[in-house]
Each structure stands twice: as structure tokens, then as C-alpha cells.
Short mmCIF file of C-alpha atoms in Angstrom, two decimals:
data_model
loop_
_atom_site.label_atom_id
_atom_site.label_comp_id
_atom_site.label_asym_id
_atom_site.label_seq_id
_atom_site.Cartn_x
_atom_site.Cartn_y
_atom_site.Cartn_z
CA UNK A 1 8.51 13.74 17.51
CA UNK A 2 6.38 10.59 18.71
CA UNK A 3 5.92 8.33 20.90
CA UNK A 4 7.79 4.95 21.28
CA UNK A 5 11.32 7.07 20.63
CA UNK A 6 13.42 6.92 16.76
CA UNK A 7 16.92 5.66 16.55
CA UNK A 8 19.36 8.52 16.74
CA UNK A 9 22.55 9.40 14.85
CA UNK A 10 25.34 11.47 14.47
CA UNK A 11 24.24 15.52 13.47
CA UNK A 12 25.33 15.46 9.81
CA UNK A 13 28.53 17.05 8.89
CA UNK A 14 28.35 20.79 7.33
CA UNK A 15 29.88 20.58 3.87
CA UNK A 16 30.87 23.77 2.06
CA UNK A 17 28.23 25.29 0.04
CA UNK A 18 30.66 24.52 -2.91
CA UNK A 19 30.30 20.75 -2.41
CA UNK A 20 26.58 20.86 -1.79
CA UNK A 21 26.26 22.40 -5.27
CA UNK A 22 28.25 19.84 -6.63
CA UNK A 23 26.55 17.72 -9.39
CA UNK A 24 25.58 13.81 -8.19
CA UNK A 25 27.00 11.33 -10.55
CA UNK A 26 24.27 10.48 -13.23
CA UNK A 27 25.60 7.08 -14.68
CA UNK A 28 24.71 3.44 -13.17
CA UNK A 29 25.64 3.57 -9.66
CA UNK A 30 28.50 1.29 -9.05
CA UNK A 31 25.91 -1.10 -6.61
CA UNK A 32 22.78 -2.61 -6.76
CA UNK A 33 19.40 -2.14 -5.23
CA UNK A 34 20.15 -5.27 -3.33
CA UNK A 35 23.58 -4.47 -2.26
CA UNK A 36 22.01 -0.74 -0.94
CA UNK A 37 19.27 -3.62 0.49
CA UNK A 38 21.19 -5.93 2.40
CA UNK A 39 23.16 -3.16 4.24
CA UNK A 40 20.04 -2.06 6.42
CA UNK A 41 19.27 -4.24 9.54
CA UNK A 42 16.66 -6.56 8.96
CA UNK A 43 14.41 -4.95 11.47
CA UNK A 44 14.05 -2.43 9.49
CA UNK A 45 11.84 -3.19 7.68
CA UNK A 46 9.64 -4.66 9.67
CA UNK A 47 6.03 -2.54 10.68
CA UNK A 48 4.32 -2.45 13.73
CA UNK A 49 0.79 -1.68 13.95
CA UNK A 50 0.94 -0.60 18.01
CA UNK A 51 4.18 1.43 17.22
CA UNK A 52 2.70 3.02 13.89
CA UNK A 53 -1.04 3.89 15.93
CA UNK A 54 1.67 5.90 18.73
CA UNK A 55 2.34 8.17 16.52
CA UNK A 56 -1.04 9.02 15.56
CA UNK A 57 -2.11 9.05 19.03
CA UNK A 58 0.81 11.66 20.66
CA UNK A 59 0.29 13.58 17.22
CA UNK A 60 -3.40 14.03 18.16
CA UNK A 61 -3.20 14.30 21.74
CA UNK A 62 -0.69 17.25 21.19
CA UNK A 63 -3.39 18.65 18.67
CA UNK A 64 -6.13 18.40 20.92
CA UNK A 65 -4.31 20.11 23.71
CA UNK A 66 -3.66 22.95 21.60
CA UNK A 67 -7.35 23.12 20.68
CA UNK A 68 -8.35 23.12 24.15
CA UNK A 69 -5.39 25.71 25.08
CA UNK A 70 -6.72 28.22 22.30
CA UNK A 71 -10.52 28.05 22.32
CA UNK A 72 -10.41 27.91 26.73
CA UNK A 73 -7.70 30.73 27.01
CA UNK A 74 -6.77 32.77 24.11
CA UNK A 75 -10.11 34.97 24.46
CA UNK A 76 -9.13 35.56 27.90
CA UNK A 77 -6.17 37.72 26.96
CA UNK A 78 -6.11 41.40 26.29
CA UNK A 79 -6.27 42.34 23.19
CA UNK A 80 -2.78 42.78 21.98
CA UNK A 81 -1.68 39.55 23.61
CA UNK A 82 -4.40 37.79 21.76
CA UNK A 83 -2.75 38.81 18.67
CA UNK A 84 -0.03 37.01 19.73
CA UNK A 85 -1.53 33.83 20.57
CA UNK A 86 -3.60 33.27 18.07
CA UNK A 87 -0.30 33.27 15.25
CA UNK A 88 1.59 30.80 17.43
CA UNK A 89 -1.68 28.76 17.98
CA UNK A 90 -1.90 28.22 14.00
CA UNK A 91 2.08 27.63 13.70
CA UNK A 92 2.17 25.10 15.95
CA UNK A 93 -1.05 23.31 15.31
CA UNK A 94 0.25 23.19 11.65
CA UNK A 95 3.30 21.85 12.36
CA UNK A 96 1.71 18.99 14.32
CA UNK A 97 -1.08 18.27 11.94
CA UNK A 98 1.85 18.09 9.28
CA UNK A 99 3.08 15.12 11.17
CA UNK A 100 -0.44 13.79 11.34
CA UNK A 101 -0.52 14.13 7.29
CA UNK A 102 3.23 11.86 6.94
CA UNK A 103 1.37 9.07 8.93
CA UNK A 104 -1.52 8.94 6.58
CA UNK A 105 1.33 8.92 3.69
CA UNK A 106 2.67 6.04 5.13
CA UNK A 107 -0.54 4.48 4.92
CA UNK A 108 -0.54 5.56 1.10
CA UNK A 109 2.86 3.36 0.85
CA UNK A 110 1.67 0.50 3.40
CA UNK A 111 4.24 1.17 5.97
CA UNK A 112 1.65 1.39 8.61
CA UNK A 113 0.63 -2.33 8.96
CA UNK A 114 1.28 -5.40 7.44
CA UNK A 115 -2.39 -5.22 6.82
CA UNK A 116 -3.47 -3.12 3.29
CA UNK A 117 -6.83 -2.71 4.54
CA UNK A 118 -5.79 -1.34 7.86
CA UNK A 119 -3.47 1.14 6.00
CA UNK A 120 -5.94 2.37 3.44
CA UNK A 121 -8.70 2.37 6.83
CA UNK A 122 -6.77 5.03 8.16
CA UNK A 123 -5.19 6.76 5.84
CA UNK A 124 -8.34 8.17 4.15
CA UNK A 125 -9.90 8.66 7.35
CA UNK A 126 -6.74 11.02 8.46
CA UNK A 127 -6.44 12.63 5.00
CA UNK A 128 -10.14 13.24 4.19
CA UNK A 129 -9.74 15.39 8.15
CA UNK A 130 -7.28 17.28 6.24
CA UNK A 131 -9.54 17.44 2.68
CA UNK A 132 -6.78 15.17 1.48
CA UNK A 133 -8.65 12.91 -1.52
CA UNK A 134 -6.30 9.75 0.13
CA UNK A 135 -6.90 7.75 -2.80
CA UNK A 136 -6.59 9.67 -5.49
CA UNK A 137 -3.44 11.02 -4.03
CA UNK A 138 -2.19 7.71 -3.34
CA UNK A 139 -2.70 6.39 -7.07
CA UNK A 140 -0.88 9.31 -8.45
CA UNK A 141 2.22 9.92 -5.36
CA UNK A 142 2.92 6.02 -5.80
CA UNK A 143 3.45 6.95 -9.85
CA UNK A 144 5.75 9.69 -9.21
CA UNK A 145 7.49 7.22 -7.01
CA UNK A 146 7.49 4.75 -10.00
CA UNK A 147 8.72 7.66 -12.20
CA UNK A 148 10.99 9.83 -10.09
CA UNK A 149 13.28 12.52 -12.44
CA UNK A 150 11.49 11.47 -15.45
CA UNK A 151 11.03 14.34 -17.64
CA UNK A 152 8.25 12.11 -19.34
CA UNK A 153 6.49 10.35 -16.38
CA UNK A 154 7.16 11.86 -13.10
CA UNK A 155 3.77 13.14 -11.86
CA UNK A 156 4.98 16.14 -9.18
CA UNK A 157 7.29 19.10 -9.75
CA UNK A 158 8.34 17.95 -12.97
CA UNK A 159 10.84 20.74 -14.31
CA UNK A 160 10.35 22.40 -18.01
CA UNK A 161 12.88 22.69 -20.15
CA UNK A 162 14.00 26.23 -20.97
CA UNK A 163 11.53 25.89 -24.70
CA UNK A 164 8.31 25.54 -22.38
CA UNK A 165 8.94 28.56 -19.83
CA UNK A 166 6.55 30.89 -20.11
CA UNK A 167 6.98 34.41 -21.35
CA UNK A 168 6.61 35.64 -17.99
CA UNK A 169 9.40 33.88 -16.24
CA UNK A 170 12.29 36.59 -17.18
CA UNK A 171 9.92 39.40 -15.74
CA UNK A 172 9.74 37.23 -12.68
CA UNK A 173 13.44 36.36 -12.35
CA UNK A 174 14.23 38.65 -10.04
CA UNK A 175 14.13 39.34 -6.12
CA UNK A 176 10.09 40.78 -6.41
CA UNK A 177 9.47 37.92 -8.56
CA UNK A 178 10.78 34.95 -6.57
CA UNK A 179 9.17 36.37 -3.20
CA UNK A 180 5.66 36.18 -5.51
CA UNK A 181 6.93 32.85 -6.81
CA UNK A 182 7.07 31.48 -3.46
CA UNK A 183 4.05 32.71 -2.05
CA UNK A 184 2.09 31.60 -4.52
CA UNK A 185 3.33 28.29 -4.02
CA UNK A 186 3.45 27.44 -0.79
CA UNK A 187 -0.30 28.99 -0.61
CA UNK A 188 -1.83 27.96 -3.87
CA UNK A 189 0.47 24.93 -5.13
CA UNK A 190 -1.73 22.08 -3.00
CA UNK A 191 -4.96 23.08 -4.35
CA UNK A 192 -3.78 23.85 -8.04
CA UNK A 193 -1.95 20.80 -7.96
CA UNK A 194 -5.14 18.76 -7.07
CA UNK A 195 -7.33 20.41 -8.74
CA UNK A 196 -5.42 21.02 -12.21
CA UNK A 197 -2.68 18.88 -12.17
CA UNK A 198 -0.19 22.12 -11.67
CA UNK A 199 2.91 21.33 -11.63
CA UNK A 200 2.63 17.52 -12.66
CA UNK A 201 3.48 15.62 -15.72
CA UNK A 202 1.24 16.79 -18.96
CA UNK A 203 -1.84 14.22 -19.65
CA UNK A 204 -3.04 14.29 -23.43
CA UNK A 205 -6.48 16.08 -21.59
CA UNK A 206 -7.61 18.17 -18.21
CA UNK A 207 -6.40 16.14 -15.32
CA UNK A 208 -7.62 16.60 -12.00
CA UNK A 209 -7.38 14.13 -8.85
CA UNK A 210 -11.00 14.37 -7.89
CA UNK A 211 -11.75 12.77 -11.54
CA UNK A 212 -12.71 9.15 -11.29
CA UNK A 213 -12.90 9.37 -14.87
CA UNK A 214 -9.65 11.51 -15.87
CA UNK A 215 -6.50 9.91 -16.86
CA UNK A 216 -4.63 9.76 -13.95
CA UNK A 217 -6.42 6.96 -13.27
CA UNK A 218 -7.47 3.74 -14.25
CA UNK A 219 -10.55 2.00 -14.12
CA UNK A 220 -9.59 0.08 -11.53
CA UNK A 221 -8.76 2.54 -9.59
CA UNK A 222 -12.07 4.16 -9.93
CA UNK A 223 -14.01 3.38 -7.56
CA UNK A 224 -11.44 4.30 -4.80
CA UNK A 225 -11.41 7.85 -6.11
CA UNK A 226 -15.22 8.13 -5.37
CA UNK A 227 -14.70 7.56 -1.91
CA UNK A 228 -11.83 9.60 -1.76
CA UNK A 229 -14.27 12.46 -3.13
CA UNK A 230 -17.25 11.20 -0.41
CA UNK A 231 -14.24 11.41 2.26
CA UNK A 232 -13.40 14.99 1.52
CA UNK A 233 -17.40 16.44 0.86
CA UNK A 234 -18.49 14.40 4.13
CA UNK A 235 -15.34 16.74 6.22
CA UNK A 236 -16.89 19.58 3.98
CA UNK A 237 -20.31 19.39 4.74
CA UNK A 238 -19.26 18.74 8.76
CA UNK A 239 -17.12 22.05 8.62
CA UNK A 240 -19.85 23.79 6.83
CA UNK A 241 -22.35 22.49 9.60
CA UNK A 242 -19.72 23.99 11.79
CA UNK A 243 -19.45 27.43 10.53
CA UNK A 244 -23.03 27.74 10.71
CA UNK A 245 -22.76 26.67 14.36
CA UNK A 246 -19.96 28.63 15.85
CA UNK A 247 -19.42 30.94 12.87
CA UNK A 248 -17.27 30.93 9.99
CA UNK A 249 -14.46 33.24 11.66
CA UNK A 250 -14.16 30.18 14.22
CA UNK A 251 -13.97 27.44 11.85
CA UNK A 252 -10.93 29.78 10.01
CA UNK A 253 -9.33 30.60 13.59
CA UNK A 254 -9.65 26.94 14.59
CA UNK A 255 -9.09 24.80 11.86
CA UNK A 256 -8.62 27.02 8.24
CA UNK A 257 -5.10 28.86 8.87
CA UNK A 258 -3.67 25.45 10.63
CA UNK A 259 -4.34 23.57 7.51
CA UNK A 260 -3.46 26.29 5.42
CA UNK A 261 0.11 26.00 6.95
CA UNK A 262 -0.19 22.33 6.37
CA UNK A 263 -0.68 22.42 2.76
CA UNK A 264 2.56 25.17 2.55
CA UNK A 265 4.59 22.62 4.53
CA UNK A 266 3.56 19.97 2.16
CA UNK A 267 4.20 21.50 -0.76
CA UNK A 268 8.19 23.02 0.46
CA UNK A 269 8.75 19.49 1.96
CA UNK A 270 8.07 17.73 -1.59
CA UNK A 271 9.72 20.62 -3.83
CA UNK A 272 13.27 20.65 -1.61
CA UNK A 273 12.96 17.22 -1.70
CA UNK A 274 13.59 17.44 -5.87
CA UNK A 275 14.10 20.42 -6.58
CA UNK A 276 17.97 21.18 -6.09
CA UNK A 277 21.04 22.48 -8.21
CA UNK A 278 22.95 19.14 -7.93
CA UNK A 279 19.96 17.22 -8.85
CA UNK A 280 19.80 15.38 -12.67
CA UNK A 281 16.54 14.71 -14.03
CA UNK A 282 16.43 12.37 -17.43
CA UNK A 283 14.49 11.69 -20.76
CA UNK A 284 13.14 8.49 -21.33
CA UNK A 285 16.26 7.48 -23.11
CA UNK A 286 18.30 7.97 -20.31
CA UNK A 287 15.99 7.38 -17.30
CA UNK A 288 15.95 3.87 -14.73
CA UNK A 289 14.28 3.82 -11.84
CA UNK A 290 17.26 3.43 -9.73
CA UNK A 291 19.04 6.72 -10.80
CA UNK A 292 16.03 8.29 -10.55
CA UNK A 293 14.88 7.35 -7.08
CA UNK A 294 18.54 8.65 -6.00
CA UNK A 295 17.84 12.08 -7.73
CA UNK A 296 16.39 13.31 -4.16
CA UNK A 297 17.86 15.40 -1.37
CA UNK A 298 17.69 14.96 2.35
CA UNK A 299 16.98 18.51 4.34
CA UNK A 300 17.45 19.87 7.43
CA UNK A 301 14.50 21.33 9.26
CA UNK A 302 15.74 20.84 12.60
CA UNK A 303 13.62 20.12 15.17
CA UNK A 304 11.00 20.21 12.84
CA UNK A 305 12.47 17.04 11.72
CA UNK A 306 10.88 15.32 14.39
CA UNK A 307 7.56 16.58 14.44
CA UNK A 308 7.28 15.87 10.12
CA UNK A 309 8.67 12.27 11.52
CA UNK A 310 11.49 13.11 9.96
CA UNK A 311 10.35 12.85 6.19
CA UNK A 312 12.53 15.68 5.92
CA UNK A 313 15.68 14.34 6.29
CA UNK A 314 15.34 10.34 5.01
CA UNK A 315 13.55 10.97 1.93
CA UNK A 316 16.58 8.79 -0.16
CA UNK A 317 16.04 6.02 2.11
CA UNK A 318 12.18 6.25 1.40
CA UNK A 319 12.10 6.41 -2.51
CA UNK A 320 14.66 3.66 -2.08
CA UNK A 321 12.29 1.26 0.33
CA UNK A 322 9.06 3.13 0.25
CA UNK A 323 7.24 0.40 2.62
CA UNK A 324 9.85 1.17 5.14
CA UNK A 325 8.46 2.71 8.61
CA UNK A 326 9.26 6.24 9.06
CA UNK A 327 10.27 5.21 12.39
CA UNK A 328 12.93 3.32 11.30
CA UNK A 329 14.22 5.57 7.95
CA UNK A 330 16.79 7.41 10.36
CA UNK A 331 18.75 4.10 11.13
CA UNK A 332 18.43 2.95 7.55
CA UNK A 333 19.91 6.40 6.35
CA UNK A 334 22.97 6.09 8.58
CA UNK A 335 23.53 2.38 7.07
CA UNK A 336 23.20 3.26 3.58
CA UNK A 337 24.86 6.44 3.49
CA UNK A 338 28.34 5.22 3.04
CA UNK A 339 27.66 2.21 0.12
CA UNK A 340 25.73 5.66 -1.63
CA UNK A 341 28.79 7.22 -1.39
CA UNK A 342 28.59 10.40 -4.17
CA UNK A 343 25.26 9.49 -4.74
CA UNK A 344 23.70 10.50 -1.73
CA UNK A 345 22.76 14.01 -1.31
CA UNK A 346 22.34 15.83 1.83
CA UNK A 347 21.71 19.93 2.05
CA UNK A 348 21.95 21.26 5.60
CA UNK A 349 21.37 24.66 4.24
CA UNK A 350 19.08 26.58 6.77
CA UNK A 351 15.33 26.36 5.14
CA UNK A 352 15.10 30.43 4.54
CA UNK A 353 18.06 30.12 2.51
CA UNK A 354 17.36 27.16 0.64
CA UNK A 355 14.31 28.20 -0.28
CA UNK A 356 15.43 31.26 -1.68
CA UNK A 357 18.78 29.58 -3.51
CA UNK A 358 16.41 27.00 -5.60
CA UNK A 359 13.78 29.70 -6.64
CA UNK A 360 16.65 31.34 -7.86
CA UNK A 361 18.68 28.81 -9.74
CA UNK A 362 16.29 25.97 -10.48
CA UNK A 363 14.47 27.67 -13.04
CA UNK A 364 14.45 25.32 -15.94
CA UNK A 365 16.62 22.32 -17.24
CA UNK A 366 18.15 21.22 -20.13
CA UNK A 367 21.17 19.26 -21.12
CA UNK A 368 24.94 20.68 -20.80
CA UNK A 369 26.26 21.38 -24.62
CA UNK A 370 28.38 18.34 -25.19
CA UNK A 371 27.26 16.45 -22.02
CA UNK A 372 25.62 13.43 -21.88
CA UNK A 373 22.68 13.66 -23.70
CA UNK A 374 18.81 12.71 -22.08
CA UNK A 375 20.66 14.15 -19.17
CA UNK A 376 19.03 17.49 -18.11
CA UNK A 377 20.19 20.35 -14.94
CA UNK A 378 18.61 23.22 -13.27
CA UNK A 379 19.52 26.80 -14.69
CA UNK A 380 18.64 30.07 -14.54
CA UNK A 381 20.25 32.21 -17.44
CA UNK A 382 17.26 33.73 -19.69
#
């Protein structure tokens, strides 16, 4: 989804759910950043800033229209009909707004513009409308792409081995369990995350992204993550403002659920994205930032491909050349794909499935007996 059209390519070939499962080779890849490099059309890389603003325009013109559909018509139905509406209202602005969230991300990796200031102009503008602290997320998502499968250093969905599970996880390894594991989640991870660093790499004290002072950041960084915190209370005190205005149930019908459904997208997009049987992660005396940028998984959301700008299913291609242009990741995919060889992974298991296969085997990692050690897989035997 958006305007100014995407490169297209072949639908992905099905592979047995054997061979999806199959381990990714963990030693040196066989080719070279520069080798992967050189196979993607120049063009590629290249960013346009009237191309990149398209996308943020149809994005929000679709929103807008689906404000204007619910709050002029929805009230007007009877009342079971409104039921209806109202749950497909919040699906589909969610979806959209998700696609509004992946352009402000590309401004966090300046693959908006060739302009920084341009990138960081918008992105915190878009993520503080979605009580996104841009900067402070930016500091920390550009470390986890500095870091990615480090057991050490990766800052997001950074597995435990099976000596730091909790006591709880055997009474939650089980059907009732996973189903609350989820949940919680996809409804609480985005908030816990940024607010205590759940699910992130362990700091030495409490680390929080609306912290100038905490140690996620440096002082340099600082005085970005101020304005990242004025960004977010200014939205807050305009929806409070709001609420008092139209009423609180309005500002929750309108705007709360949608961005509710945001944050769960967020959160599944990121955790499929590394979180997957065939998946190493790696110790510090094991660990390079090539293998680990190749420990990721393309998806298949289908059509929801294009509306995320398709996110979903290039994410290799984007820890690979992270100031790529979304709008170019599907072309750069295709011409990569066959120098990756065994070392790209693609899962075109449906989402419902998926989601419930990785609860249930990606519960902690460690390293095979007598495999190659600093080397650590997903299990699930407690």
C-alpha cells in the first residue's frame, strides 16, 4: 500500500514446514557484505523525498477518510449494526496507522531523505501522534540494529537462557498459558517495553526510554530524549483537552483502540521478525554483526504486507542496508535472495499459526550439547 506503486515479484514458494524449521547455517557466510552489496541495483538505494512524503500522504488521506466515515455515519446505524462498525472502524484504522508508524521508522534509519534533519522533522512529529518517544526509540532500535542476536547487546526481544526463566514459565507452558502469553504481549509489551525496558537487554540499573538520564543513553543523546518526552506530553495534553471536549468514550472510540492495535502490530511484527525456531542467537564470543543481522525472518502477512509497506516481508534486506527505502526493499530482496542462499530465511506460515508455533517452541535458548559453543537455539523442554 502507497502511492507512487513498489516493484513486484514472484509470490514466494511454499516450502514444507520441515524445511522452514530447518536451522540457518551459523558460521561466516561464504560472501561478503559487499558482495550481498553490489548485487542490488544501484537505484536502490537511492531516497526520494517526493516519493517518501506519498506515502505519508495516501497513508493519511486513507486515515482521515475513515475518521470522517465513522464519526459522520456509524451513529446513524441501528444499534446492532453499530456494533459492527465500530470493530472494523478500529481494525482498519490500525492497520493504516501501522503503516503511518514504518514511515516514521524510516525516518529513525534516514531512509526518508537525504536530509537528517528532514528525517528526524518528521519522524518525531509522526511518532509523538502515535505517543511514540521518536528519539529515544531511535537511539535504542538503531543499537539493536548494531547488536542483532547478541545475547549480550541486543536491546529488543533478547531470549533467556533456560537458567534465567522464571519459575512460572512451566505453569505457563501450556495451551491456557500461551493464549495469556500472547495477550499480554501484544497488549502490554509496547508500553512495558518503553517504560521498563521489558524484554530488552539487562542495564546494570532501571532503564526506561523516557530517561534522559538512564543508561540507554548517552549524554549526547540527551537532549533529543527531552524533546522526544515534550513530543509525547504535548499529544497528551491535546488528547486530554480532547476528552474533556467530546468525552473520554470518544477519544477511546476514535483514536485509543486504533492505536491500541497499533502497538499489538508493532510488537508481533518485531517478535516474528526474531523470534523463530531456525533462528541462532550468539554470545559475545561467537557474535559479528554480519551473522547476526542475517539471524532475521521475512513473514507473510499478505495483503497486509502492503499496507505495513511491506516491513513484513524484507526485514533481511533492511538489517542488511538499513538506509534503504522501504519502497525499494522488495526489489532488493528478490536480488539478494539467491547470493544468501541457506542463509536467508523466509516463513510463509499463515500469522495465526505462526504465532502460536513460536510461543510454543521459542521458549528459551541455550547451546546444543557438543555443538558449537557461544552458539545458542530456541527450546521448549522444561
Amino acid at each position: 500500500m502507497g502511492a507512487g506503486g513498489r516493484t513486484s515479484i514472484p509470490p514466494k514458494a511454499k516450502r514444507p514446514e520441515t524445511n522452514i524449521l530447518r536451522r540457518v547455517p551459523h558460521s561466516k557466510p561464504p560472501f561478503t557484505l559487499g558482495e550481498v552489496k553490489k548485487a542490488i541495483p544501484p537505484h536502490c538505494f537511492n531516497r526520494s523525498v517526493l516519493r517518501s512524503f506519498s506515502y505519508i500522504v495516501y497513508d493519511l488521506v486513507i486515515s482521515s477518510l475513515l475518521y470522517y466515515v465513522a464519526t459522520t455515519y456509524i451513529h446513524l446505524l441501528p444499534s446492532p449494526l453499530s456494533f459492527l462498525a465500530w470493530p472494523l472502524y478500529w481494525i482498519c484504522q490500525g492497520c493504516v496507522l501501522t503503516g503511518v508508524w514504518v514511515v516514521a521508522h524510516e525516518c529513525g534509519h534516514h531512509a526518508f531523505s537525504d536530509y537528517q534533519w528532514l528525517d528526524d522533522t518528521v519522524g518525531l512529529i509522526l511518532h509523538s501522534a502515535l505517543l511514540v518517544p521518536y528519539f529515544s526509540w531511535k537511539h535504542s532500535h538503531r543499537r539493536h540494529h548494531s547488536n542483532t542476536a547478541s545475547m549480550e547487546r541486543d536491546e529488543v526481544f533478547v531470549p533467556k537462557p533456560k537458567s534465567e526463566i522464571g519459575w512460572y514459565a512451566k505453569y505457563l507452558n501450556n495451551p491456557p498459558g500461551r493464549i495469556f502469553n500472547i495477550l499480554t504481549t501484544l497488549t502490554l509489551g509496547w508500553p512495558l517495553y518503553l517504560m521498563f525496558n521489558v524484554s530488552g537487554r539487562k542495564y546494570d540499573r532501571f532503564a526506561c526510554h523516557y530517561d534522559p538520564y538512564g543508561p540507554i543513553y548517552s549524554k549526547r543523546e540527551r537532549a533529543q530524549i527531552f524533546l522526544s518526552d515534550a513530543g509525547n506530553l504535548a499529544v497528551g495534553l491535546a488528547l486530554y483537552k480532547l476528552a474533556a471536549a467530546k468525552g473520554l468514550t470518544w477519544v477511546l472510540s476514535v483514536y485509543g483502540v486504533p492505536l491500541l492495535i497499533v502497538n499489538g502490530f508493532l510488537v508481533l511484527i518485531t517478535w516474528l521478525q526474531h523470534t523463530h525456531p531456525a533462528l541462532p542467537h550468539y554470545d559475545s564470543s561467537e557474535w559479528d554483526w554480519f551473522r547476526g543481522a542475517l539471524a532475521t525472518v521475512d513473514r507473510d502477512y499478505g495483503i497486509l504486507n502492503k499496507v505495513f509497506h511491506n516491513i513484513t516481508d524484507t526485514h533481511v534486506a533492511h538489517h542488511l542496508f538499513s538506509t534503504m527505502p522501504h519502497y525499494h526493499a522488495m526489489e532488493a530482496t528478490k536480488a539478494i535472495r539467491p547470493i544468501l542462499g541457506e542463509y536467508y530465511q523466509f516463513d510463509g506460515t499463515p500469522l495465526v499459526k505462526a504465532i502460536w508455533r513460536e510461543t510454543k517452541e521459542c521458549v528459551y535458548v541455550e547451546a546444543d550439547d557438543g555443538g558449537q559453543k557461544g552458539v545458542f537455539w530456541y527450546n521448549n523442554k522444561l
